[in-house]
CSV table of C-alpha atoms in Angstrom, one decimal:
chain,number,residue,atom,x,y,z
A,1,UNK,CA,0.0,0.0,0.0
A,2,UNK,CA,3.0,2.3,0.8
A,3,UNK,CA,4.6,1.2,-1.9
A,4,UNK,CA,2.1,1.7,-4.3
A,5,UNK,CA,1.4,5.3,-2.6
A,6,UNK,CA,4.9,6.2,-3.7
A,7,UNK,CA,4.7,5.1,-6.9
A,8,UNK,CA,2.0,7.7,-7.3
A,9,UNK,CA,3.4,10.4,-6.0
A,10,UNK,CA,6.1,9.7,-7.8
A,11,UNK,CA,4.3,9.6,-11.0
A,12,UNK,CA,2.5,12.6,-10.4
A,13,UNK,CA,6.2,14.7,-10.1
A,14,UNK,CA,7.0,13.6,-13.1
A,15,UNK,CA,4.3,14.6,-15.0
A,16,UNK,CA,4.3,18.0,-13.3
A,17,UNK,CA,8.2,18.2,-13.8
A,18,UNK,CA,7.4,16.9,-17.9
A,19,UNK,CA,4.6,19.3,-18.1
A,20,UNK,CA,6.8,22.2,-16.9
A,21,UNK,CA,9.9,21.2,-18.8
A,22,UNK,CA,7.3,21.8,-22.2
A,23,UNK,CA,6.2,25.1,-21.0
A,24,UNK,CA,9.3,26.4,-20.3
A,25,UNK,CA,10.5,24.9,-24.2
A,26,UNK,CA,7.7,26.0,-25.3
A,27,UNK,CA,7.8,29.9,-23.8
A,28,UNK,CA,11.5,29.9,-24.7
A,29,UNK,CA,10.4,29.3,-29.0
A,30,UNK,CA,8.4,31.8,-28.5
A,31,UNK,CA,11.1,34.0,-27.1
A,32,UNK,CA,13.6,32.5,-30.1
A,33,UNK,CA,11.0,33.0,-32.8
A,34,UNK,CA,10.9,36.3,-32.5
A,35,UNK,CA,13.9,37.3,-32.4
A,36,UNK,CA,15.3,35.0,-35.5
A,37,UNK,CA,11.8,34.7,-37.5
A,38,UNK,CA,10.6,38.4,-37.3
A,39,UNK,CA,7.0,38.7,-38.5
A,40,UNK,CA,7.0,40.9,-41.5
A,41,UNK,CA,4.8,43.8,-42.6
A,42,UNK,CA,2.3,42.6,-44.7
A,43,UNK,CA,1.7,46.2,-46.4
A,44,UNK,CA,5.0,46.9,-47.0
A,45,UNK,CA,4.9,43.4,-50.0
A,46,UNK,CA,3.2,43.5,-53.1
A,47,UNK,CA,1.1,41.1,-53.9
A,48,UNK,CA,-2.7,40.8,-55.5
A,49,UNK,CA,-4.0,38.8,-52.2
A,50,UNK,CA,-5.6,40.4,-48.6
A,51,UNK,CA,-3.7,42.1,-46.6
A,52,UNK,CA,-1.2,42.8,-49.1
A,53,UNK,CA,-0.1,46.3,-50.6
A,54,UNK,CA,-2.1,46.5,-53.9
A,55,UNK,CA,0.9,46.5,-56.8
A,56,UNK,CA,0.3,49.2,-58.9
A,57,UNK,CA,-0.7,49.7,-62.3
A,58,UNK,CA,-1.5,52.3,-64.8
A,59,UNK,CA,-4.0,52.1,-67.9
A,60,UNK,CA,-5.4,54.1,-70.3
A,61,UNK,CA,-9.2,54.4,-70.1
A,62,UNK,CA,-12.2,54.3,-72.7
A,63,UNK,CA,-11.6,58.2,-72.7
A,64,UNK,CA,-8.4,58.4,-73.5
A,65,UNK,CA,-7.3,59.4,-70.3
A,66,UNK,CA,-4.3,58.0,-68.5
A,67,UNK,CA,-5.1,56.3,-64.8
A,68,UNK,CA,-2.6,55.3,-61.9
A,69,UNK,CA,-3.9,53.5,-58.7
A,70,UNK,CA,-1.1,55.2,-57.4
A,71,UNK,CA,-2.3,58.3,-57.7
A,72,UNK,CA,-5.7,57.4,-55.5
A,73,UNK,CA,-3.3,56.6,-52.3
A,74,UNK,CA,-5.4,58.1,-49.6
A,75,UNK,CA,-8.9,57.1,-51.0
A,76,UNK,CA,-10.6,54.3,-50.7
A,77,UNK,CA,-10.7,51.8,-53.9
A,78,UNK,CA,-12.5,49.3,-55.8
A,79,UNK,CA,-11.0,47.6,-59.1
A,80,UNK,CA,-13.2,45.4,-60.8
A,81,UNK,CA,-11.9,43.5,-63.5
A,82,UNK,CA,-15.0,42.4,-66.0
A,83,UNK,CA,-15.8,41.6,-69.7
A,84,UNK,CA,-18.9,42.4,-71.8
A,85,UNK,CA,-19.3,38.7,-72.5
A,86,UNK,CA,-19.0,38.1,-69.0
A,87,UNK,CA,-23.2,37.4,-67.5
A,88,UNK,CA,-22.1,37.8,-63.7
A,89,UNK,CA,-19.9,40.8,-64.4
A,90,UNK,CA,-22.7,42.5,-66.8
A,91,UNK,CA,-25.2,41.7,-63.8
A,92,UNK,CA,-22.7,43.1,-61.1
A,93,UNK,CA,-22.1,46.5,-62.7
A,94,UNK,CA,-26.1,48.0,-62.1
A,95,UNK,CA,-25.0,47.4,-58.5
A,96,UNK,CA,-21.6,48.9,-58.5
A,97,UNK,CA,-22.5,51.7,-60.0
A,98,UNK,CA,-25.3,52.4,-57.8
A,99,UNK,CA,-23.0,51.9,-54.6
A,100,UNK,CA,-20.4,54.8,-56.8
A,101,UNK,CA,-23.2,57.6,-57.0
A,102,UNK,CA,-24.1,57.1,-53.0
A,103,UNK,CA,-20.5,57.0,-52.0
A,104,UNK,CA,-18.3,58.7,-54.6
A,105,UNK,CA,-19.2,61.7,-52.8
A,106,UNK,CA,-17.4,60.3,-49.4
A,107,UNK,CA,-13.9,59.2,-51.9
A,108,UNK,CA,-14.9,56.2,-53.3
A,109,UNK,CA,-13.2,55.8,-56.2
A,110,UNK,CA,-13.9,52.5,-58.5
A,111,UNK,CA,-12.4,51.4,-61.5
A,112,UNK,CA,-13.5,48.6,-63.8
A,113,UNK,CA,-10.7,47.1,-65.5
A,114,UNK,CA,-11.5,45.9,-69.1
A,115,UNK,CA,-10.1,42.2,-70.1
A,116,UNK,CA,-9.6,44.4,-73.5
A,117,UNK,CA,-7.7,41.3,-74.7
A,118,UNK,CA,-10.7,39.4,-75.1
A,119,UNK,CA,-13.1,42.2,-75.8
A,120,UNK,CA,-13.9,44.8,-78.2
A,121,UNK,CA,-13.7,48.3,-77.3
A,122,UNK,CA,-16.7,48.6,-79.4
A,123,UNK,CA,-19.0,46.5,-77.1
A,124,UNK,CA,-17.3,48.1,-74.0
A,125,UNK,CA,-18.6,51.5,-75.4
A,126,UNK,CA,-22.3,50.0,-76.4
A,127,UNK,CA,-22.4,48.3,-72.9
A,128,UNK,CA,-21.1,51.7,-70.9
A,129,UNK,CA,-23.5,53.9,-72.9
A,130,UNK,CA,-26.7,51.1,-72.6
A,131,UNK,CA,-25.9,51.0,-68.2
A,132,UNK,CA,-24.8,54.4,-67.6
A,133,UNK,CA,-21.7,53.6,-66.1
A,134,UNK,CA,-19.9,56.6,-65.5
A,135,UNK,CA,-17.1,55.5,-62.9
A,136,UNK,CA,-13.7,55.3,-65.3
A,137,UNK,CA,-13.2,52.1,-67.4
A,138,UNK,CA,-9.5,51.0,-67.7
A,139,UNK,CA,-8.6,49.3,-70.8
A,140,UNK,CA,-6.7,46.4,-70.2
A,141,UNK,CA,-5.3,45.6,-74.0
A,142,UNK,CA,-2.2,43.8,-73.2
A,143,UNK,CA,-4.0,42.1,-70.3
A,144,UNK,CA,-0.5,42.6,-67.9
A,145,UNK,CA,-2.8,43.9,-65.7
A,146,UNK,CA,-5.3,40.8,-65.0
A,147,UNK,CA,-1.7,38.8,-65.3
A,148,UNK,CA,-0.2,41.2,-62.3
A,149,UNK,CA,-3.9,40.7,-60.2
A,150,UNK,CA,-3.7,37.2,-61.3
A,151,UNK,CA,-7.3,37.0,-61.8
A,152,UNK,CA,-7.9,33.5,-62.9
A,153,UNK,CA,-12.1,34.0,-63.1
A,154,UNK,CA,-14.4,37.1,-63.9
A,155,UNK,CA,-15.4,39.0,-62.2
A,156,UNK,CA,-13.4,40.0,-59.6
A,157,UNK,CA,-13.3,42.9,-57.3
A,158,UNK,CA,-10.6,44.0,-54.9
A,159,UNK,CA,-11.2,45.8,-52.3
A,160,UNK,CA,-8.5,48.7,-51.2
A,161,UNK,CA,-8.2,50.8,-48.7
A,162,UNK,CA,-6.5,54.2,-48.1
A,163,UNK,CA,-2.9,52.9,-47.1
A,164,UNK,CA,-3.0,50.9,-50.6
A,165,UNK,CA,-3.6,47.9,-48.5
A,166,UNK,CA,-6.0,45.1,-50.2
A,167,UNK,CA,-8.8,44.4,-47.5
A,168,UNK,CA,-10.9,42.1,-49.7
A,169,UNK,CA,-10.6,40.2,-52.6
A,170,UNK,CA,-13.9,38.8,-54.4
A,171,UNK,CA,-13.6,36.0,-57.1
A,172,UNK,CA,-16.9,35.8,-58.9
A,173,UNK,CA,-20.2,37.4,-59.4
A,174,UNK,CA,-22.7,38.7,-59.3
A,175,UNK,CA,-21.5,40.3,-55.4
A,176,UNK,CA,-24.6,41.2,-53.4
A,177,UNK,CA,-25.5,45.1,-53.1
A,178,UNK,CA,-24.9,44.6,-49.3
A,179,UNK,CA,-21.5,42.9,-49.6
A,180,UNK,CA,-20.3,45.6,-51.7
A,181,UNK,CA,-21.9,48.7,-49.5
A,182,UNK,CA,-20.7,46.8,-46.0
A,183,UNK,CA,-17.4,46.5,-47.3
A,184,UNK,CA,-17.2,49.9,-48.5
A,185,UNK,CA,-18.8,51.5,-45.3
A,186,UNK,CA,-16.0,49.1,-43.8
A,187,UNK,CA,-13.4,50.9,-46.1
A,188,UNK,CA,-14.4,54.3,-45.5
A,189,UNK,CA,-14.9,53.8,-41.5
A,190,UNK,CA,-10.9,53.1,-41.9
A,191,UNK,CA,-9.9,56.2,-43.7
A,192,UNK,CA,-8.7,58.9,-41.6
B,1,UNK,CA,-1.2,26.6,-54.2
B,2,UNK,CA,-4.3,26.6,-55.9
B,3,UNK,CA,-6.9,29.2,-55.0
B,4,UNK,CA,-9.5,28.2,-57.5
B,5,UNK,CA,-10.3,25.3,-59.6
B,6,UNK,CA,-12.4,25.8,-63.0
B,7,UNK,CA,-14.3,23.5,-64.1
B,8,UNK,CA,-16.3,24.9,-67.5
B,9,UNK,CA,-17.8,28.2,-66.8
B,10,UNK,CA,-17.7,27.4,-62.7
B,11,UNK,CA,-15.1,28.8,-60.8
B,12,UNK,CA,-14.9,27.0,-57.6
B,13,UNK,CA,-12.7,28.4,-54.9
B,14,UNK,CA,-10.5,25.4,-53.8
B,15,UNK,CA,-9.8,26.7,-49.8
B,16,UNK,CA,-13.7,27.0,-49.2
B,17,UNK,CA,-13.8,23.5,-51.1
B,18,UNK,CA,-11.5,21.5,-49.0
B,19,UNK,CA,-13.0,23.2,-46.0
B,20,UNK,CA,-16.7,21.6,-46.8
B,21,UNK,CA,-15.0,17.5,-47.8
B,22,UNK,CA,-13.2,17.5,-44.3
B,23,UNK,CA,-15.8,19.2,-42.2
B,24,UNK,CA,-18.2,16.6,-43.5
B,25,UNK,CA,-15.7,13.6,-43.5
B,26,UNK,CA,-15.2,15.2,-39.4
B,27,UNK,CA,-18.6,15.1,-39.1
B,28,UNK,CA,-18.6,11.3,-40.7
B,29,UNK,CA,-16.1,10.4,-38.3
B,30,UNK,CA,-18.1,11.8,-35.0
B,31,UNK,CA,-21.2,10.1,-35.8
B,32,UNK,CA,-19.9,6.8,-36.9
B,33,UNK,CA,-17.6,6.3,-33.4
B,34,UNK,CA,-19.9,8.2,-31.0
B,35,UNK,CA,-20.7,4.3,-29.8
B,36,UNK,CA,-17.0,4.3,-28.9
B,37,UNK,CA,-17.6,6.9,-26.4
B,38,UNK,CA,-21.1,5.2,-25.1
B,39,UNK,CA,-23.0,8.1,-26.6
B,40,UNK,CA,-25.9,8.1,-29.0
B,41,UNK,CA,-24.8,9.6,-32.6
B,42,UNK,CA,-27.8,11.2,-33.3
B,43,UNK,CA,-27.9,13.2,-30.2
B,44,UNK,CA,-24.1,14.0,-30.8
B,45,UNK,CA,-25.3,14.8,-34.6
B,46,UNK,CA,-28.1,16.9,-33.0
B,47,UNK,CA,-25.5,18.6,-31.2
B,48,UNK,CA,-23.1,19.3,-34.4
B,49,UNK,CA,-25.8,20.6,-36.7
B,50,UNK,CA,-27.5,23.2,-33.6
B,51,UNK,CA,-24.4,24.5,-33.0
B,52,UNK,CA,-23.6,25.2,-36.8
B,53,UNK,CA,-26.8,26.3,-37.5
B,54,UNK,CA,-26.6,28.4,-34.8
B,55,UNK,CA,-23.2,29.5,-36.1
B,56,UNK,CA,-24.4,30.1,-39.4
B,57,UNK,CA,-27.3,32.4,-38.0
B,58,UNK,CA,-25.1,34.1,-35.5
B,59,UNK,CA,-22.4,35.2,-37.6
B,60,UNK,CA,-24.6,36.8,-39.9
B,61,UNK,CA,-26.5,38.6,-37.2
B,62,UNK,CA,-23.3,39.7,-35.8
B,63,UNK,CA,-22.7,41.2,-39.5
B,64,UNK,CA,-25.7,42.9,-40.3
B,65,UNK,CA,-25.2,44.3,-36.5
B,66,UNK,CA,-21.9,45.5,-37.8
B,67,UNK,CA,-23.4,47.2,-40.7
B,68,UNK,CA,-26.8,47.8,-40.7
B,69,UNK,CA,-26.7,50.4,-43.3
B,70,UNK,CA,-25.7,48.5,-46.4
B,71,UNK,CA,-28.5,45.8,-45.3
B,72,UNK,CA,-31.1,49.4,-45.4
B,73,UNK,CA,-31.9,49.5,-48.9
B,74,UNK,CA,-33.0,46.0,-49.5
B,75,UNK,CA,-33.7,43.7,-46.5
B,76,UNK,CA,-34.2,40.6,-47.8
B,77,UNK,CA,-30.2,40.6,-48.8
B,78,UNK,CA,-30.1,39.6,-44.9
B,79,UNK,CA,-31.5,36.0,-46.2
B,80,UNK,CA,-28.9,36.3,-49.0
B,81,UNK,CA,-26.9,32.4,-49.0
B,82,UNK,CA,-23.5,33.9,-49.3
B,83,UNK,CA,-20.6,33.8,-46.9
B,84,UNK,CA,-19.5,37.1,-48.1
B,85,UNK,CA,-22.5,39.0,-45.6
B,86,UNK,CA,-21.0,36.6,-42.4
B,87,UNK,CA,-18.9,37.8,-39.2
B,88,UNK,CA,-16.7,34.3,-39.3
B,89,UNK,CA,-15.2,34.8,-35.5
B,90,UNK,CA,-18.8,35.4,-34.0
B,91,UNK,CA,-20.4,33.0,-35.7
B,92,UNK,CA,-17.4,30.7,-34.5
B,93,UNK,CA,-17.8,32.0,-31.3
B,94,UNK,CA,-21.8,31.6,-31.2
B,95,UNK,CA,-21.8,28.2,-32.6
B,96,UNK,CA,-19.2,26.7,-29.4
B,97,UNK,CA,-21.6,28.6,-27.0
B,98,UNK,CA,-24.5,26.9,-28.5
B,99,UNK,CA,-23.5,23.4,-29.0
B,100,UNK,CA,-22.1,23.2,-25.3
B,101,UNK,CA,-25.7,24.8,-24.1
B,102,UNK,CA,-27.5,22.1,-26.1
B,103,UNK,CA,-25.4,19.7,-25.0
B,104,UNK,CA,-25.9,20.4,-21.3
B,105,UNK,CA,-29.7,20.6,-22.3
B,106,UNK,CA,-29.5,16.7,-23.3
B,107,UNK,CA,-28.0,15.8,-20.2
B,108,UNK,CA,-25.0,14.7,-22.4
B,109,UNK,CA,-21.5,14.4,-20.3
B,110,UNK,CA,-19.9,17.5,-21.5
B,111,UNK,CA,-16.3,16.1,-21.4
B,112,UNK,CA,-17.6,12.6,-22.7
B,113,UNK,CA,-19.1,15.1,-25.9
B,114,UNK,CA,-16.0,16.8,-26.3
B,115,UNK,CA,-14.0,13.1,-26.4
B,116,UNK,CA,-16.0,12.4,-28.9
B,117,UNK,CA,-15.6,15.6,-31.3
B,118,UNK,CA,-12.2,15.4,-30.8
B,119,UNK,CA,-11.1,12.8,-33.7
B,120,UNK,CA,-13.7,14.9,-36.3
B,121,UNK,CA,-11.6,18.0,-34.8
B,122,UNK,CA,-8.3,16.8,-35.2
B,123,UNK,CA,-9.3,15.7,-38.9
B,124,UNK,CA,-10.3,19.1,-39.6
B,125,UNK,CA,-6.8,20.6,-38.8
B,126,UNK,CA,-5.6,18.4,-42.1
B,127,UNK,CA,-8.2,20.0,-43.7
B,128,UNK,CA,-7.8,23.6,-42.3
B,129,UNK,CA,-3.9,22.8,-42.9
B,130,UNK,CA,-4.5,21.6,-47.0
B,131,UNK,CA,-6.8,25.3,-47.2
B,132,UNK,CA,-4.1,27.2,-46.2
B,133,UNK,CA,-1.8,25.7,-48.8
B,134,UNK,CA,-4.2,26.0,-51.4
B,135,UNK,CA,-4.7,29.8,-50.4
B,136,UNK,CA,-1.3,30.6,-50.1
B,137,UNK,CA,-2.1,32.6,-46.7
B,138,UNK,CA,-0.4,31.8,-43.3
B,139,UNK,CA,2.6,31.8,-45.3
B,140,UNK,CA,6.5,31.7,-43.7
B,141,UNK,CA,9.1,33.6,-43.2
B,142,UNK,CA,12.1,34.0,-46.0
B,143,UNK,CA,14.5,30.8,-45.9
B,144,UNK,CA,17.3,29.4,-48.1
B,145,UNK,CA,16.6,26.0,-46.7
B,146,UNK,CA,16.0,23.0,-49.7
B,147,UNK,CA,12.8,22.6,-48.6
B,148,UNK,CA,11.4,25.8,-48.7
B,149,UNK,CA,8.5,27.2,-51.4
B,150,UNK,CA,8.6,30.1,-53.4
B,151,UNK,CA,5.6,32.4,-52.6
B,152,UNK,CA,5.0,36.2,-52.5
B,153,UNK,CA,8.1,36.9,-54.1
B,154,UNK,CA,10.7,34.6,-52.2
B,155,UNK,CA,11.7,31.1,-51.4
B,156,UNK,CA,9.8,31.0,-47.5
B,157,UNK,CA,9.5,28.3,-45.3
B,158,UNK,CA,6.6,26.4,-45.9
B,159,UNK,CA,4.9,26.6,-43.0
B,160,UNK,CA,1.0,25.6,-44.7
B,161,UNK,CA,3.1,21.7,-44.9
B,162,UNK,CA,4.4,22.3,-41.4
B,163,UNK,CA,0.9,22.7,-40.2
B,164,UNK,CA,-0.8,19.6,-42.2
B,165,UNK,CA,2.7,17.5,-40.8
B,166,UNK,CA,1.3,18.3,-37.3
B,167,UNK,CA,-2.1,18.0,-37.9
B,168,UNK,CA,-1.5,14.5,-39.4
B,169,UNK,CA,0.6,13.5,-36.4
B,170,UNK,CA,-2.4,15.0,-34.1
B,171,UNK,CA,-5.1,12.8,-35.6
B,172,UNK,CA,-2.8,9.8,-35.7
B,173,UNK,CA,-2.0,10.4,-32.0
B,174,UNK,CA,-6.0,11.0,-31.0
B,175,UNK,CA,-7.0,8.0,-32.8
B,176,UNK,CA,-4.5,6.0,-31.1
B,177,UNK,CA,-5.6,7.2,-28.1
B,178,UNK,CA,-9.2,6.8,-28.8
B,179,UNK,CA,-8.8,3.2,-29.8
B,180,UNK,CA,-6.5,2.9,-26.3
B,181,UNK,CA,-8.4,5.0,-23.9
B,182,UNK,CA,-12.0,5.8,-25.6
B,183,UNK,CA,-15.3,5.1,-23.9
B,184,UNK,CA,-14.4,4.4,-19.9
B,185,UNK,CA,-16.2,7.4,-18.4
B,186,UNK,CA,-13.1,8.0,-16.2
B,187,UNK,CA,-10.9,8.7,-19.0
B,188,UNK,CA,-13.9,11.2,-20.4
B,189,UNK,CA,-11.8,14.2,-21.1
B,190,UNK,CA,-8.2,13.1,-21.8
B,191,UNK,CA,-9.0,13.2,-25.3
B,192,UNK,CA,-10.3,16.3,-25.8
B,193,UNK,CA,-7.6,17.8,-23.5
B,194,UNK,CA,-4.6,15.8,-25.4
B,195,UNK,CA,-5.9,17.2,-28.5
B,196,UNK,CA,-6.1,20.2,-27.2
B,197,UNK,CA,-2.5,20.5,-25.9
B,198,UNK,CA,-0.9,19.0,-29.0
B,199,UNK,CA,-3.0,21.9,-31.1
B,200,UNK,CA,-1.6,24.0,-28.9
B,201,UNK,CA,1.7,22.9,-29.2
B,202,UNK,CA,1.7,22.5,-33.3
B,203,UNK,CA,0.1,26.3,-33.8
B,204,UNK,CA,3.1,27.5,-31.0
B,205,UNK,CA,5.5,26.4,-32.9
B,206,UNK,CA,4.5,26.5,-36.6
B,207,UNK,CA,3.3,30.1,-35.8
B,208,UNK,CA,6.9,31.0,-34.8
B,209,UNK,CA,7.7,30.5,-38.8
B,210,UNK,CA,4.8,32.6,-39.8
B,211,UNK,CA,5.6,35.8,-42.0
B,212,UNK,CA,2.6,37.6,-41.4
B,213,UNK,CA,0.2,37.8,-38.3
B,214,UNK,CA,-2.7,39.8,-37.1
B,215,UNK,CA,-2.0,40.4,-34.1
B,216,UNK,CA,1.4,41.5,-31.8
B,217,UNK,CA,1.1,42.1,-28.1
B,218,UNK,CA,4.1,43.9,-27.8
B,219,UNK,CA,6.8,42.3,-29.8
B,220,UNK,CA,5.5,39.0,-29.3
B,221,UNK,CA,2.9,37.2,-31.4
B,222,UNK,CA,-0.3,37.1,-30.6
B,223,UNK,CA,-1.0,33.6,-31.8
B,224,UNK,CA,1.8,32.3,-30.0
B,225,UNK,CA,0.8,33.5,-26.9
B,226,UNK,CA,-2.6,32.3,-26.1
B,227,UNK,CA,-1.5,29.3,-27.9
B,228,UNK,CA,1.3,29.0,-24.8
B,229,UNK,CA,-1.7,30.0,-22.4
B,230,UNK,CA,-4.2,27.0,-23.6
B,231,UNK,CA,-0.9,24.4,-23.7
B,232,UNK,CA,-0.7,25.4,-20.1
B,233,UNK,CA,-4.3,24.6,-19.0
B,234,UNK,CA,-4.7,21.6,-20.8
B,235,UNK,CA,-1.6,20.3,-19.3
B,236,UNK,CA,-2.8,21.6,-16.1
B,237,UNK,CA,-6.2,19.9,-16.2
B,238,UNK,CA,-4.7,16.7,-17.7
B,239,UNK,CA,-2.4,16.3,-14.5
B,240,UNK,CA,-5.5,17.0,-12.0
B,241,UNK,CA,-7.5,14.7,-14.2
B,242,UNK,CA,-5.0,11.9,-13.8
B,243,UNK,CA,-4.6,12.4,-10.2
B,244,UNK,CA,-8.2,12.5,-9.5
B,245,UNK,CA,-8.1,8.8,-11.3
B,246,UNK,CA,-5.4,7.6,-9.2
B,247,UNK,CA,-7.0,8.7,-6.0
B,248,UNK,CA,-10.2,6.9,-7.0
């Protein structure tokens, strides 16, 4: 009976000297990690995925006039990339240009980039003219643009904020008018 | 990494895909061995599909609570089936709060529940592990090491494989430990608290790899930290646990 007391208490230090040996491992990686696998500032990369700084691009639009994302730093930003032959995309843009003329007043700024590549600037015009869009239509000819966003499906919608920083990225269509405005409210919430 | 699969005019996003096969498979493994654990799988299934109902429902609440004004101009976008319009975290956090309520309503043994959860659970940290690395998020530090990945612009360490290594070890331990242990009602709890520990102990120190967090407190990560906080109270409750036993 003594013996078998014994054995149990001597069990039971083990464990507790086990379970504090892992701790104090385990508190000392944490220690290390820091110091030799420094977490890095996601903004500061470029890359086309959340959280990420937004890489930047400049296109020409329908217009003829030039357009850098770079140069709408400070405001928030939506870049929709879309086709005319695209059904999701052609049912997405009634919404996003309705969410445009409530909050373009506040510095929304949205740009639809054109797959030009595999579209005709000619049904771009008819489609623009037939919805009304008026936010500015990028023309992506070469389609380096898309390629740099690596948008592999249509549409999809990023989601920047003020700091160039991607908050959201959207793969496919049509997005709900509530996505789109709670997102944006989210967007312009954050801007100073 | 592969973010989305086409397949003809459908593009299906592989994260949220893999997510769906090993919840269900989880939820497959919970309700065929709940006899293991001398509980009735349709009260544990009860149990699952409350709480992510109630998870489902929650999170978007907790949304449109967040927002209220984009939901204004057309109400019946709250009823909307996307997981765009959903608060994940809440709903998360509203779906544990519920299953353990219903649970407790059933006169279920609440460790003896979370036992049996726990090989489902484990399962679904491959899954979570294979989404990651499909996603290309909770990527690693830059390394020259042979073994590392080239993503976001340098060769990193690759930490989505470190995770599913773990995770693989974790479900392979638990349903070891299951086979071993499962069912005696004075084991009820070792599981859940030895899968809790080693979940712990993987996301301690896969997270020390990690490039990117959300979170620092101070110059430490956040993840890391509560992490080391849970590994300390499961070990802690696992010791009491087997000293009550011996006492008995």
């Amino acid at each position: 009976m003594i013996f078998k007391d014994y054995r149990s208490v001597d069990m039971r230090i083990k464990r507790l000297f086990v379970s504090i040996v892992i701790l104090f491992l385990s508190g000392g990686w944490v220690v290390y990690s820091h110091f030799h696998f420094p977490v890095v500032q996601m903004e500061n990369l470029e890359a086309p995925q959340k959280g990420f700084q937004s890489p930047t691009f400049s296109l020409y639009g329908l217009d003829g006039t030039a357009h850098s994302l770079s140069e709408y730093r400070g405001r928030p930003v939506i870049v929709n990339f879309w086709a005319s032959w695209c059904t999701p995309c052609v049912k997405e843009m009634p919404t996003l240009q309705n969410v445009y003329a409530d909050y373009s007043s506040e510095g929304l700024v949205m740009l639809g980039v054109n797959m030009t590549w595999q579209d005709t600037k000619t049904e771009i015009g008819k489609f623009i003219e037939k919805r009304g869009i008026t936010f500015p239509v990028l023309l992506d000819s070469q389609g380096t643009v898309s390629q740099l966003y690596r948008v592999q499906a249509l549409p999809t919608t990023f989601f920047i904020g003020v700091d160039g920083r991607i908050t959201d990225v959207i793969v496919g269509g049509p997005i709900p008018d509530a996505a789109i405005r709670a997102k944006v409210t989210h967007l312009i919430e954050r801007t100073p | 990494m592969l973010p989305i699969i086409q397949v003809g005019p459908l593009s299906i996003q592989t994260p949220g895909l893999i997510l769906l096969a090993s919840g269900w498979i989880a939820i497959s493994l919970v309700e065929h061995y709940a006899h293991s654990f001398n509980l009735s799988a349709d009260q544990l299934i009860k149990i699952v599909f409350t709480a992510l109902v109630a998870g489902v429902m929650g999170g978007r609440t907790l949304y449109i609570l967040q927002y209220p004004s984009a939901f204004s101009s057309n109400l019946l976008s709250i009823f909307l089936p996307t997981p765009i319009l959903f608060d994940a975290w809440g709903g998360l956090v509203v779906g544990i709060l519920v299953g353990l309520i219903s649970a407790q309503k059933m006169g279920l043994p609440l460790w003896g529940v979370l036992d049996a959860l726990s090989p489902g659970l484990a399962f679904f940290g491959i899954g979570l592990g294979v989404s990651h690395l499909s996603s290309g998020s909770f990527f690693g530090v830059p390394s020259s090491l042979p073994w590392s990945i080239f993503l976001w612009g340098d060769y990193r360490h690759p930490t989505q494989v470190y995770e599913i290594i773990f995770a693989l070890a974790i479900f392979g331990i638990i349903w070891f430990k299951k086979n071993k242990t499962g069912g005696t009602s004075q084991s009820y709890g070792d599981l859940f608290l030895t899968f809790l520990a080693l979940s712990a102990f993987s996301s301690l120190v896969v997270d020390g790899f990690r490039a990117e967090t959300a979170w620092l407190v101070g110059i430490f990560r956040m993840s890391q930290l509560m992490a080391w906080v849970i590994l300390a109270i499961s070990l802690f409750f696992l010791n009491r646990r087997k000293r009550v036993t011996e006492i008995n």
